Coordinates of C-alpha atoms and ligand atoms in Angstrom, one line a residue:
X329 CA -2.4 112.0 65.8
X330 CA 0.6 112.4 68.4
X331 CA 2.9 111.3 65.5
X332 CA 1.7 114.4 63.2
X333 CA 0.9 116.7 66.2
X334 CA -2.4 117.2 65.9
X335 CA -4.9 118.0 68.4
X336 CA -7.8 115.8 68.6
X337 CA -10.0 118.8 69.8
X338 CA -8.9 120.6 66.9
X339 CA -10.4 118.2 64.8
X340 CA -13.7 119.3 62.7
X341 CA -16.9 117.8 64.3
X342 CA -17.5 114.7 61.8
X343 CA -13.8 114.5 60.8
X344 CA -13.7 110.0 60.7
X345 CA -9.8 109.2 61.2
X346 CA -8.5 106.0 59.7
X347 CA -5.4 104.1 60.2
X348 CA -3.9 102.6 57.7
X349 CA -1.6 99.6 59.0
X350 CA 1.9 99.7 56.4
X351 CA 2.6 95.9 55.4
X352 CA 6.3 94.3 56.6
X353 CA 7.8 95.8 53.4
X354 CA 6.8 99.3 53.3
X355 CA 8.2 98.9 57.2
X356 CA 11.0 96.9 57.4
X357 CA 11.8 97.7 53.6
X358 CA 15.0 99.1 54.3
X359 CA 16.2 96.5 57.2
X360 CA 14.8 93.6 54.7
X361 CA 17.6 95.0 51.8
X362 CA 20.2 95.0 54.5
X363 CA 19.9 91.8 55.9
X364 CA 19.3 90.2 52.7
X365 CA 22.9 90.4 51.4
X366 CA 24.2 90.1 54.8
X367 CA 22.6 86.5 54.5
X368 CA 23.6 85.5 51.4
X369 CA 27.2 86.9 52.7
X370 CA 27.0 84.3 55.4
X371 CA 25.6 81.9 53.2
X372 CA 28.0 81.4 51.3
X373 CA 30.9 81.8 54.1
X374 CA 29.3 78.5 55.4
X375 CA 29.2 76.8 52.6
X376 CA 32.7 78.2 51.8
X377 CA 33.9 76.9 55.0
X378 CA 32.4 73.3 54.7
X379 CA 34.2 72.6 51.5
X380 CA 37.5 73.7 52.3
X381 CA 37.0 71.6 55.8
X382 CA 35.7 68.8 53.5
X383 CA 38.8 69.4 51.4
X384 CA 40.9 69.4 54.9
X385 CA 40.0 66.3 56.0
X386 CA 40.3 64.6 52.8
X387 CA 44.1 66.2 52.3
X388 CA 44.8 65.0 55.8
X389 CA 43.6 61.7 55.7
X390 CA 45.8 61.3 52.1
X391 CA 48.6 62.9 53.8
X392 CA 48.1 60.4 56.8
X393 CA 47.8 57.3 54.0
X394 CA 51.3 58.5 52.5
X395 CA 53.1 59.1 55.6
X396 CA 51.8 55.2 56.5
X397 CA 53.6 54.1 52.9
X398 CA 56.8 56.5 53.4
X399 CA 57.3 54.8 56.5
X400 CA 56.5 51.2 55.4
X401 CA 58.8 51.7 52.2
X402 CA 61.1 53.2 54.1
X403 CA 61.2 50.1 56.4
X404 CA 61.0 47.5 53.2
X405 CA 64.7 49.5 51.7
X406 CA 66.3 49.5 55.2
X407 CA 65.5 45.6 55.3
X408 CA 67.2 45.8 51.4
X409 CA 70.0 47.6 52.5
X410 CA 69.8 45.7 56.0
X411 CA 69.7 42.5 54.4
X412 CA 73.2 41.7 55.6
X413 CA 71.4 42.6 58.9
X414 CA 69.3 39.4 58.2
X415 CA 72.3 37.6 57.5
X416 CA 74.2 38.7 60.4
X417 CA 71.4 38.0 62.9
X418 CA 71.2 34.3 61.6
X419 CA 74.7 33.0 61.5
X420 CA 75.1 33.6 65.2
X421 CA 72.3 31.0 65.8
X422 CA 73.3 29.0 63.3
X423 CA 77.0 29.6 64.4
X424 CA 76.1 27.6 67.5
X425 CA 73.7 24.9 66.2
X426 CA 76.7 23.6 64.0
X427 CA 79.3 24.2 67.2
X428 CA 76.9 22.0 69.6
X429 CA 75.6 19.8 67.2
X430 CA 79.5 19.0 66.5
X431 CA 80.0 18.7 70.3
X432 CA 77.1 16.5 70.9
X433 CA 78.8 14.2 68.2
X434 CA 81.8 14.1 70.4
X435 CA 79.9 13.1 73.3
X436 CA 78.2 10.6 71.4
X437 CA 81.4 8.7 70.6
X438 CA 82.5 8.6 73.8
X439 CA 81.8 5.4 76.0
X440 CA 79.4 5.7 78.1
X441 CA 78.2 8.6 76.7
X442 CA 77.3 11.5 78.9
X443 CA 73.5 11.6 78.1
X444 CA 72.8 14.6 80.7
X445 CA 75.6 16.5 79.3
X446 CA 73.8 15.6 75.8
X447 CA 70.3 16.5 76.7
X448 CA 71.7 19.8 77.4
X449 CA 72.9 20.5 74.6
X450 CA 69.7 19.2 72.2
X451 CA 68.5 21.5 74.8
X452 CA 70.3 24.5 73.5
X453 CA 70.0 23.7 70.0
X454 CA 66.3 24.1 70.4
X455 CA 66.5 27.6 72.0
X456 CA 69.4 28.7 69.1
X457 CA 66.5 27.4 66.2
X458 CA 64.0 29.7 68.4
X459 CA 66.4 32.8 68.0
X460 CA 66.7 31.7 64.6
X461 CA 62.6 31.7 63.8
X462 CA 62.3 34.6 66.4
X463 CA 64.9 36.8 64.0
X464 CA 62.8 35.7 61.0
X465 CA 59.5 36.7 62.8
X466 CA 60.7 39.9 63.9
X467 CA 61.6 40.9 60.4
X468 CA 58.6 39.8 58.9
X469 CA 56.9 42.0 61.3
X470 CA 59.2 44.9 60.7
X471 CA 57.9 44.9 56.8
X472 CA 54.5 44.4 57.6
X473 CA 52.2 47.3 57.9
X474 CA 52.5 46.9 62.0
X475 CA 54.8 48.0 64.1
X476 CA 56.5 44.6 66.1
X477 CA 55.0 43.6 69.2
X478 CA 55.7 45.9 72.1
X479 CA 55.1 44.5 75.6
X480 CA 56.3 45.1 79.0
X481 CA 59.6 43.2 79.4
X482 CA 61.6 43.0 82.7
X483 CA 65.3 43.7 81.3
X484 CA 67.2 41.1 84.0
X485 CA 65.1 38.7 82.6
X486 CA 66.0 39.7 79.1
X487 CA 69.5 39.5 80.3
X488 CA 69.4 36.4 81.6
X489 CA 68.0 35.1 78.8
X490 CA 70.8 36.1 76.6
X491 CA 73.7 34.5 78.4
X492 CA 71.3 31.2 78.7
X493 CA 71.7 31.3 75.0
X494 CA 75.4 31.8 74.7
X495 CA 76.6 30.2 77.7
X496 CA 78.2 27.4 75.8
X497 CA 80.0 29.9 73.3
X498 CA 81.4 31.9 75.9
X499 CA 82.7 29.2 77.8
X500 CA 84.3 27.9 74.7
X501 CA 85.8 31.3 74.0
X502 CA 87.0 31.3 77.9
X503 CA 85.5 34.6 78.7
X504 CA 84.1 35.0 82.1
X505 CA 80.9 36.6 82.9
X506 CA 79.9 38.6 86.0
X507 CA 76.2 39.5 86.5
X508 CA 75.3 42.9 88.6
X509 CA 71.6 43.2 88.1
X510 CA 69.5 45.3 90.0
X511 CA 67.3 43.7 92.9
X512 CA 64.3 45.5 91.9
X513 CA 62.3 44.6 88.6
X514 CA 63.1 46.6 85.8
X515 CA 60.6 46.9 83.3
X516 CA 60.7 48.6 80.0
X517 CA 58.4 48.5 77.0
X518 CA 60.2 47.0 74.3
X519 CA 60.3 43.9 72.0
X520 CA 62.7 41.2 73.8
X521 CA 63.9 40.2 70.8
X522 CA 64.9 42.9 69.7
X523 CA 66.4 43.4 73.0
X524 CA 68.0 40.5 73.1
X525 CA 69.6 40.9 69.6
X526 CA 71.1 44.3 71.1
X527 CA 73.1 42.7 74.3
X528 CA 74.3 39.5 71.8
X529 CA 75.9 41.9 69.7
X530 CA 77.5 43.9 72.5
X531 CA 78.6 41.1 73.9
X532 CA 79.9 39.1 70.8
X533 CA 81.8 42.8 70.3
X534 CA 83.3 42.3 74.1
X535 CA 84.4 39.2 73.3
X536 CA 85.7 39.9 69.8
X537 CA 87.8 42.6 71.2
X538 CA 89.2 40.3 73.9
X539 CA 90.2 37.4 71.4
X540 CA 93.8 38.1 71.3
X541 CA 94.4 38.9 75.0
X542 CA 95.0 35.8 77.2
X543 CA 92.2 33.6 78.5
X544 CA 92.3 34.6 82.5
X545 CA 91.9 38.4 81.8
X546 CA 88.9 38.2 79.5
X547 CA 85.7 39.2 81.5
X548 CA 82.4 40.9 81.0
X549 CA 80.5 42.6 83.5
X550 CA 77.3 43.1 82.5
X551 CA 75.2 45.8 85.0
X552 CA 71.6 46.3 85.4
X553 CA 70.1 49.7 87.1
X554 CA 67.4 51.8 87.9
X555 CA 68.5 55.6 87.2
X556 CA 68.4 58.1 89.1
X557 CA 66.5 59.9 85.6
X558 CA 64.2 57.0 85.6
X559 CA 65.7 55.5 82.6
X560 CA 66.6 51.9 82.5
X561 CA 70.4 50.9 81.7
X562 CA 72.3 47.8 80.8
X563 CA 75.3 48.0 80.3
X564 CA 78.5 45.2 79.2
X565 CA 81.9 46.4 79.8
X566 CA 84.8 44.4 79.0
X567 CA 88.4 44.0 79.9
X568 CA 89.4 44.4 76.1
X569 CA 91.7 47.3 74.3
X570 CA 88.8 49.5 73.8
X571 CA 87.7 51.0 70.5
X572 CA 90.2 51.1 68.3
X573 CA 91.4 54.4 66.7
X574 CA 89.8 53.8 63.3
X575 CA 86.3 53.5 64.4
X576 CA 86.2 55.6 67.4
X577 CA 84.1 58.1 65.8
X578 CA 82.8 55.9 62.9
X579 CA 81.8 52.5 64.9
X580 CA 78.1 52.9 65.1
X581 CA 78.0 53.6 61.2
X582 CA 76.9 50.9 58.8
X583 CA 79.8 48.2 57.2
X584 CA 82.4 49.9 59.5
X585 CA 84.5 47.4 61.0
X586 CA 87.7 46.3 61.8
X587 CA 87.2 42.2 61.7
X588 CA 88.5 40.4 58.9
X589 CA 85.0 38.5 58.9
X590 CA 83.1 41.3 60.5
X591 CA 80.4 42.9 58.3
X592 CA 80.1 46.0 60.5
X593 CA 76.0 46.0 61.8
X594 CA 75.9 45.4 65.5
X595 CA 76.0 48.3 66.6
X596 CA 74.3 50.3 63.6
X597 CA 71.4 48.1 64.1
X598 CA 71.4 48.0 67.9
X599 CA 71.4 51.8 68.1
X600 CA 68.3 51.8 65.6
X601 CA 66.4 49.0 67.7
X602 CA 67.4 51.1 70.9
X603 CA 66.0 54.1 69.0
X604 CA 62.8 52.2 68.5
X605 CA 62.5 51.8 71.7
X606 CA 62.9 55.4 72.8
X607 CA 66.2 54.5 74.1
X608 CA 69.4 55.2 72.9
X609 CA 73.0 53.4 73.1
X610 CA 76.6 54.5 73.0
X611 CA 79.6 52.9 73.0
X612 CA 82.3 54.8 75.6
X613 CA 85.7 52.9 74.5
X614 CA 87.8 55.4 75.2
X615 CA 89.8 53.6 77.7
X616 CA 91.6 50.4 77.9
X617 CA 88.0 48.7 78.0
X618 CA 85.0 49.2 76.5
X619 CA 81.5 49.8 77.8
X620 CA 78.5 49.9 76.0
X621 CA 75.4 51.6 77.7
X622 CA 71.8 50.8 76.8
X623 CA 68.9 53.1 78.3
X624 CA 65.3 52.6 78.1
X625 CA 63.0 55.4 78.9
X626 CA 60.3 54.2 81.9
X627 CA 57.1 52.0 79.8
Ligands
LIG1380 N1 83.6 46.0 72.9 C1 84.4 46.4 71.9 N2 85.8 46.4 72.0 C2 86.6 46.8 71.0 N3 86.1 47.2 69.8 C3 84.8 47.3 69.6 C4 83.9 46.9 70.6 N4 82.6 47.1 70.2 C5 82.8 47.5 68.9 N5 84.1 47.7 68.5 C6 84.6 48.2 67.3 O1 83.5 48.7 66.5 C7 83.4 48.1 65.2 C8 82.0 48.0 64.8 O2 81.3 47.1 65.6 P1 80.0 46.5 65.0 O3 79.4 45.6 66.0 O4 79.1 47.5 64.4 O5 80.5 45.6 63.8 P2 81.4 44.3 63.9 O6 81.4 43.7 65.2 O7 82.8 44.7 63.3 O8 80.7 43.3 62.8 P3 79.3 42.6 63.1 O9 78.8 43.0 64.4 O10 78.5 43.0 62.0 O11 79.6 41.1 63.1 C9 84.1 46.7 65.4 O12 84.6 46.2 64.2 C10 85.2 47.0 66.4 O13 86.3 47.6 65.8
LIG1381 MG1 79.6 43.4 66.3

């Protein structure tokens, strides 16, 4: 009555009023044809939305699965065009099995025979075939689907290491060693191996350079320390000419070399181990003497 402003007392006596209650339609009618498309807008955004997401994930995860075979294949052709690499890293082990399996000949022919000085040198023969199976391993692992084992590794130790292995060579090629390491561990994630495989070839490249000099002025100094950056350097400086001209600029690219039996990958394949570490290593040979600088970011 208030809607159609009507006055109930002006209503005639006997007038009956009836409601009549309008159904959702007739009320909502207009709403209902509003929302409806508005629905079936969103709908269909949803269901939009989950297929491209579905289609997302499924382009990621084969963008992911070729990225994984790029980066294998990519490792399997640098082994093929590395495999001089493979060559390289096994005649120096197998450079000094023959030398002290020739020496311990020597010994053996003498009367009595020194059988310490012997024992010692099966001794090294057995750590040479380890570098020799260790070399093998590490490839295998670097064409594999993993990555090679990463661990903590304490880098005098990893120095040390090395010159156990060469002792006998660099005695032989009269080149004296001095050891600054740093009093505090110095640990590094890395593969000692590989690490190990970086400092032989810097140091067969500081003797190499110091061949044709005479025996009392060849020496090697090789330096451990903490940074003040936090990264973690060694470092084998020599008493040699320093670079020479030719390769100054060109030394750390593959096959460049100045040896007659040199095949020019130390230092190509140090600096991409030292890059796999997250370190880097350069080569300042500016002066009279060489020194070559590895640093490994803190684990
Ligand atoms: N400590 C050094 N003193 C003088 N020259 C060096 C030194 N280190 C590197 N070089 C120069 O850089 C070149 C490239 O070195 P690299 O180790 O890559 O190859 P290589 O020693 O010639 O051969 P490989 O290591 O494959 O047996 C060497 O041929 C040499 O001329
Ligand atoms: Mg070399």
């Amino acid at each position: 009555m208030q809607r159609f402003d009507l006055d109930q007392d002006r209503l005639p006596p006997g007038a009956e009023i009836l409601f009549y209650d309008p159904g959702v339609w007739e009320e909502y009618w207009a709403a209902i044809l509003l929302a409806f498309p508005i629905i079936l807008l969103q709908s269909s955004t949803i269901i939009g939305l989950g297929v491209l997401e579905k289609r997302r994930r499924r382009a990621a995860a084969e963008l992911a699965q070729q990225r994984a075979e790029v980066a294998r294949l990519s490792r399997v052709s640098q082994l093929g065009e590395l495999s001089g690499a493979i060559a390289h890293e096994l005649k120096q082990p197998l450079t000094s099995i023959l030398m002290n399996a020739e020496s311990g000949r020597a010994l053996l022919r003498q009367s009595p025979p020194d059988l310490r000085e012997i024992a010692e040198i099966l001794e090294d023969i057995a750590n040479d075939d380890r570098r020799a199976a260790g070399v093998i391993d590490n490839l295998r692992k670097l064409l594999g689907e993993g990555a090679p084992d990463f661990q903590p590794v304490e880098l005098n130790d990893v120095v040390r290491a090395t010159l156990r292995l060469i002792r006998s060579e660099l005695i032989a090629r009269s080149v004296r060693t001095d050891l600054k390491l740093c009093e505090a561990a110095l640990i590094a994630t890395g593969n000692a191996e590989q690490l190990q495989q970086v400092l032989l070839n810097l140091i067969f490249n500081a003797t190499d350079g110091m061949a044709d000099q005479p025996r009392k002025t060849r020496r090697i100094s090789i330096e451990t320390t903490l940074r003040t950056d936090g990264m973690r350097e060694v470092s084998v400086t020599d008493t040699g000419p320093g670079l020479p001209e030719a390769v100054r600029d060109a030394a750390f690219q593959p096959f460049v070399t100045t040896k007659a039996h040199g095949m020019g990958l130390g230092l190509s394949i140090s600096r991409t181990i030292a890059e796999a570490h997250g370190g880097q290593l350069h080569v300042d040979g500016a002066a009279s003497k060489t020194r070559a600088i590895l640093a490994l970011p803190a684990p």
